[in-house]
CSV table of C-alpha atoms in Angstrom, one decimal:
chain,number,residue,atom,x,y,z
A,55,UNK,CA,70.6,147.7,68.1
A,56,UNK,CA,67.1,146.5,68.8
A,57,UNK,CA,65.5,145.3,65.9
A,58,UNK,CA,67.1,147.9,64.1
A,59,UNK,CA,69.6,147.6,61.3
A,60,UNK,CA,73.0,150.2,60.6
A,61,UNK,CA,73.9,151.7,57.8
A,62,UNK,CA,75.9,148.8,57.3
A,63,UNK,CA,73.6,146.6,57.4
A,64,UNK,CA,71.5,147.8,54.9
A,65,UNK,CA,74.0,148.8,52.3
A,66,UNK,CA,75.1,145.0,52.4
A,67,UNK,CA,71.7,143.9,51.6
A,68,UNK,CA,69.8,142.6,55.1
A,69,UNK,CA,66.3,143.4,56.2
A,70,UNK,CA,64.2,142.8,59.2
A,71,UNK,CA,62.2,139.6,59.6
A,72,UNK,CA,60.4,140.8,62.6
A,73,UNK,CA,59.6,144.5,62.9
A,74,UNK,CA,59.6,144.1,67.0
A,75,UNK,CA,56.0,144.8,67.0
A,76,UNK,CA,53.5,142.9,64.9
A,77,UNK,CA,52.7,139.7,63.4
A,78,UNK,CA,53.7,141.1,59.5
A,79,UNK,CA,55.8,138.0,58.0
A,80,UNK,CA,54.6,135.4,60.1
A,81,UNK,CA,52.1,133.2,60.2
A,82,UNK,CA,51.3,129.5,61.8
A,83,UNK,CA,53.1,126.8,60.3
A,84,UNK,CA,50.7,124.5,58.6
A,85,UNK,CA,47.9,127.1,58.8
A,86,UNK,CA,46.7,130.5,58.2
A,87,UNK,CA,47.0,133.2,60.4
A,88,UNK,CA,49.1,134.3,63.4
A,89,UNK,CA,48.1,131.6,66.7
A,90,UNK,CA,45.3,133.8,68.7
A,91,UNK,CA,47.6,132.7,72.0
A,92,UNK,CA,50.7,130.9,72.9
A,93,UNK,CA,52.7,134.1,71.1
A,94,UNK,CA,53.1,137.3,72.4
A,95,UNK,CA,54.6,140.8,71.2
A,96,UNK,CA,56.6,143.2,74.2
A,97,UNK,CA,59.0,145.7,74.9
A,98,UNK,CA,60.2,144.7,71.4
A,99,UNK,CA,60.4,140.8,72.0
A,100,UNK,CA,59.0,138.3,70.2
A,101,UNK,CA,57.5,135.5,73.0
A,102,UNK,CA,56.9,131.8,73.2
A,103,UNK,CA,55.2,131.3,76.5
A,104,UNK,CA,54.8,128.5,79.0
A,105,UNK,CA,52.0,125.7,78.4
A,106,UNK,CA,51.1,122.2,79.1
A,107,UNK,CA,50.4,119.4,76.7
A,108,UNK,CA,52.8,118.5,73.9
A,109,UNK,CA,54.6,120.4,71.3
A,110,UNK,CA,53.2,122.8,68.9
A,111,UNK,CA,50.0,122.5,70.6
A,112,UNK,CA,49.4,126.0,72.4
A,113,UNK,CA,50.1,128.9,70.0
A,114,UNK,CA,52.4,126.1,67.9
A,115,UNK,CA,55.4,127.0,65.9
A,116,UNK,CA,55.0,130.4,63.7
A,117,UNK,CA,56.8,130.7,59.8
A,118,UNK,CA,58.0,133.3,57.4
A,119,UNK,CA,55.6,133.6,55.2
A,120,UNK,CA,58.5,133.8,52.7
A,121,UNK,CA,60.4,131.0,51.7
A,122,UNK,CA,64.5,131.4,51.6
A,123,UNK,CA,67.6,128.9,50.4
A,124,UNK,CA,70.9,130.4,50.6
A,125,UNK,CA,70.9,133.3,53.4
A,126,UNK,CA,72.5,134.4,56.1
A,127,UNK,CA,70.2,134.6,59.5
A,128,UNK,CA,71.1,136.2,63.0
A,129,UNK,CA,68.4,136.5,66.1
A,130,UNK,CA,69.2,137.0,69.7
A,131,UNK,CA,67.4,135.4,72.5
A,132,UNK,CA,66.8,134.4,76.0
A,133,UNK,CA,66.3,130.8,77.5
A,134,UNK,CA,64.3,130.7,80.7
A,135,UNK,CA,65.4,128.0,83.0
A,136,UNK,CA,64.8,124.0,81.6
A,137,UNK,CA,63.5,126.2,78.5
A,138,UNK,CA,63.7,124.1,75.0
A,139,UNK,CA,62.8,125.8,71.5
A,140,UNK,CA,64.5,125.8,68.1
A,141,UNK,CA,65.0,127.7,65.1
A,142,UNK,CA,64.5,125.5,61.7
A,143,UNK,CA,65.2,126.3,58.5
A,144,UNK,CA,64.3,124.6,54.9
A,145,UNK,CA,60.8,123.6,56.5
A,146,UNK,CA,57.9,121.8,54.7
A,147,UNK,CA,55.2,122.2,56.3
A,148,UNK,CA,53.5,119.4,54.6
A,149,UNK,CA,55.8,116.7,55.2
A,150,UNK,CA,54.8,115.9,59.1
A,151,UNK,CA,51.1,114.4,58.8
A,152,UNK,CA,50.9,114.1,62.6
A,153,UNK,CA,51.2,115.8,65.6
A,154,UNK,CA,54.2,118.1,66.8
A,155,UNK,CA,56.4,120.3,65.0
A,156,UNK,CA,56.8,121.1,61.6
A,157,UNK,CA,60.0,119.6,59.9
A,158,UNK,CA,63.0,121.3,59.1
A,159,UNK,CA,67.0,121.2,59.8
A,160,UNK,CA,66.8,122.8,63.4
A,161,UNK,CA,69.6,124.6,65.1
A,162,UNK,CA,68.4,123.8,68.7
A,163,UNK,CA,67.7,126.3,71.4
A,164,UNK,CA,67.8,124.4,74.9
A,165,UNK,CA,68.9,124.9,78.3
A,166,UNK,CA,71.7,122.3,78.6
A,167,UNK,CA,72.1,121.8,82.3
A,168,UNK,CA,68.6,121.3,83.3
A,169,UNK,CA,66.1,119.9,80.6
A,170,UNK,CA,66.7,116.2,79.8
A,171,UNK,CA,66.9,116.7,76.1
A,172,UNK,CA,70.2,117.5,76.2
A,173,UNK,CA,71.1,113.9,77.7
A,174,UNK,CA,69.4,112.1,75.0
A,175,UNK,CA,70.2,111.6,71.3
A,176,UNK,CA,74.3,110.8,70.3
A,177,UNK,CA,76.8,112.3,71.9
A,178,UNK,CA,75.4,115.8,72.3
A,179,UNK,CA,73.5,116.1,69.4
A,180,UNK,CA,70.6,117.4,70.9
A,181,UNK,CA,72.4,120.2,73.0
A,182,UNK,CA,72.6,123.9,71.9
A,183,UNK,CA,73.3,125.0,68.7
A,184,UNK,CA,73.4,121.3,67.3
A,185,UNK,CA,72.2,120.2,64.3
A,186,UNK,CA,69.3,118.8,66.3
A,187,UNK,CA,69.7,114.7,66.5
A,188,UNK,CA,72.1,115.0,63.7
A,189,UNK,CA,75.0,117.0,64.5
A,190,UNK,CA,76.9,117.5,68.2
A,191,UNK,CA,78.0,121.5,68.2
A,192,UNK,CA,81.5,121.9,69.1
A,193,UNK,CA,84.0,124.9,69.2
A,194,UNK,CA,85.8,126.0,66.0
A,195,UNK,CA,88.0,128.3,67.5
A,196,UNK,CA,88.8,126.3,70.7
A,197,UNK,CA,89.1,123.0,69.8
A,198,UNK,CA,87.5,120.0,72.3
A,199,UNK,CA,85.6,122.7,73.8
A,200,UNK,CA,81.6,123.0,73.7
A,201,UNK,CA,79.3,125.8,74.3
A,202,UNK,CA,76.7,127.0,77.0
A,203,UNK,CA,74.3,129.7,77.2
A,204,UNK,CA,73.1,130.6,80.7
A,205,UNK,CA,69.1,131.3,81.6
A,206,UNK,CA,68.4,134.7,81.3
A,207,UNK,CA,70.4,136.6,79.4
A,208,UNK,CA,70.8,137.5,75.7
A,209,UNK,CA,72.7,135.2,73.2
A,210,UNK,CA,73.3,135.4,69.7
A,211,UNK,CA,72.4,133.0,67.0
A,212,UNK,CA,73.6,133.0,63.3
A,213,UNK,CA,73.2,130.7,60.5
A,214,UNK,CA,74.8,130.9,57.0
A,215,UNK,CA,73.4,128.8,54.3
A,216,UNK,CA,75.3,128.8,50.9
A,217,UNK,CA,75.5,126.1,47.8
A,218,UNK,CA,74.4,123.4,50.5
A,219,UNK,CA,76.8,124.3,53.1
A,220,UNK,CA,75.6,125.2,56.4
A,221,UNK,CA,77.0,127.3,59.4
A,222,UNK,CA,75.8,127.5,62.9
A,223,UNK,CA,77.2,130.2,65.4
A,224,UNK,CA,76.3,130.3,68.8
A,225,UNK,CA,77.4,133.9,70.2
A,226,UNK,CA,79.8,134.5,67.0
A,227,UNK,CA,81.7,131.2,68.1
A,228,UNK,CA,81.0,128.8,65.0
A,229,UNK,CA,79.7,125.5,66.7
A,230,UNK,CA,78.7,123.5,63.5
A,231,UNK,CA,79.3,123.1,59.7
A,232,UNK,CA,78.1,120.1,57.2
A,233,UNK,CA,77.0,119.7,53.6
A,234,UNK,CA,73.3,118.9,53.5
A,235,UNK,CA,73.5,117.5,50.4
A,236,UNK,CA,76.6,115.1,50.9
A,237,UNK,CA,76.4,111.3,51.2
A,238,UNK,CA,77.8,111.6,54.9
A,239,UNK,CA,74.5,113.9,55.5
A,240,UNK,CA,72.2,111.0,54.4
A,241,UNK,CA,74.2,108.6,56.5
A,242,UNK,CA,73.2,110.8,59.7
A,243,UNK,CA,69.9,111.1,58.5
A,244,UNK,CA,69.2,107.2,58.2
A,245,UNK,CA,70.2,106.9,61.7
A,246,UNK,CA,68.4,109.7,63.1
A,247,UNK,CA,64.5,110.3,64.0
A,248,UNK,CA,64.2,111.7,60.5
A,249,UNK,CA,64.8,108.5,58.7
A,250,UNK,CA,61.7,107.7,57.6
A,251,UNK,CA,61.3,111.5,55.6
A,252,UNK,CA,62.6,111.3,52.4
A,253,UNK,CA,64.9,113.9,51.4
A,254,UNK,CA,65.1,115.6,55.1
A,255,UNK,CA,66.8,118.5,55.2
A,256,UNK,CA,67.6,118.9,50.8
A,257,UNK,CA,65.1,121.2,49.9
A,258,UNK,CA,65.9,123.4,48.0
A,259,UNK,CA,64.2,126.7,49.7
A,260,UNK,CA,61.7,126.8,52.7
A,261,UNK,CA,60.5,128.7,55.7
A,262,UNK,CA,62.4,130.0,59.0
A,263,UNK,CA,60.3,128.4,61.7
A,264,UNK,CA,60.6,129.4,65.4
A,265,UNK,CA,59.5,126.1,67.7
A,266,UNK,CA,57.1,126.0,70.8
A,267,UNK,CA,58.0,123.8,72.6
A,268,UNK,CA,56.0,124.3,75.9
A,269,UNK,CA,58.7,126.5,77.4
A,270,UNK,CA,59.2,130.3,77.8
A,271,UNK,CA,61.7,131.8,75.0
A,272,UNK,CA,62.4,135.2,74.1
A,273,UNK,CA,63.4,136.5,70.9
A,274,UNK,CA,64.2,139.6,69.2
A,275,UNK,CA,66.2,141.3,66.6
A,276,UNK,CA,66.0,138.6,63.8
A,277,UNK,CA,67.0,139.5,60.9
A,278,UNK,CA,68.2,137.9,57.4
A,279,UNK,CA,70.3,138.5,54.0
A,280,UNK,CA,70.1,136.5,51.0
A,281,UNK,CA,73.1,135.1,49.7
């Protein structure tokens, strides 16, 4: 269903966190407001578009106006081609003084094959459904093989946060798992491009951020459950 919910659904406790047609639960991050452009709401999607310039400096990245800690979270969405973006979770807005995007554990949104993000960081840890710089996704269920997503069509992404332990699922395939508040999480950290953040990634509730990151992304039917 489009930003719908089943019976099911409902009787185990999730909701809608966008309705498919307004800017209710959202806001900018590190402001007030929904951005007056960069955003757009059709045929039930929920759209970054296209800009020049940096990061997070057209419409920027939007937040929940609610803040969450353990929950489950599933959205779809669509990648146009090169298209980067990211979904972050356990964001402080506060804590990034400067330009760019507002901080947060991110499971990344990016179009492997053609935009040369994918090629930098460790070992994959900046390709799709990573733990962005931190963690290189890989297949659960079939071991030593890693996951795509092609431009242009609809994919599925999940995250289950619990106690400190965190799930990513790209297309119901889970891709990542770590404890965010383990010693081997700080380790990663101190050798990452969040190093010099104390405490990245341990809080212990914050928004669900969706990234602009200059490119075209589509998403739609996101929806969460409280654990």
């Amino acid at each position: 269903l489009k930003n719908e919910l089943t019976h099911t659904e409902k009787r185990k406790g999730w909701r809608l966190l966008w309705d498919g047609k307004s800017s209710n639960g959202w806001r900018r991050a590190n402001g007030v407001g929904f951005p007056e452009n960069g955003w757009v709401f059709d045929n039930g999607e929920l759209t970054v578009l296209e800009s020049v310039g940096t990061e997070a400096r057209n419409g920027g990245d939007i937040v929940t106006i609610d803040e969450f800690s353990d929950f489950e979270l599933e959205l779809d969405f669509i990648i146009t081609k090169g298209a980067n973006s990211g979904i972050k979770y356990f964001v402080e807005e506060k804590s990034n003084k400067g330009p760019g995007s507002a901080l947060g554990c991110e499971f990344q949104i990016l179009d492997d094959k053609v935009h040369p993000d994918a090629k930098e960081g460790v070992n994959g840890n900046r390709t799709i459904g990573s733990l962005y710089d931190l963690i290189s996704p890989t297949s659960y269920s079939e071991l030593g093989k890693t996951r795509s997503v092609a431009p242009d069509s609809w994919h599925k992404a999940r995250l289950i946060v619990k106690g400190g332990i965190v799930q990513h699922y790209l297309d119901n395939i889970k891709v990542v798992e770590y404890d965010r508040f383990s010693q081997m999480f700080r380790s990663l950290v101190a050798y990452s491009k969040y190093a010099k953040y104390e405490g990245f990634g341990e809080a212990r509730s914050g928004h669900i951020l969706l990234q602009d990151h200059r490119n075209t992304v589509h998403y739609r039917s996101i929806k969460i459950r409280e654990l």
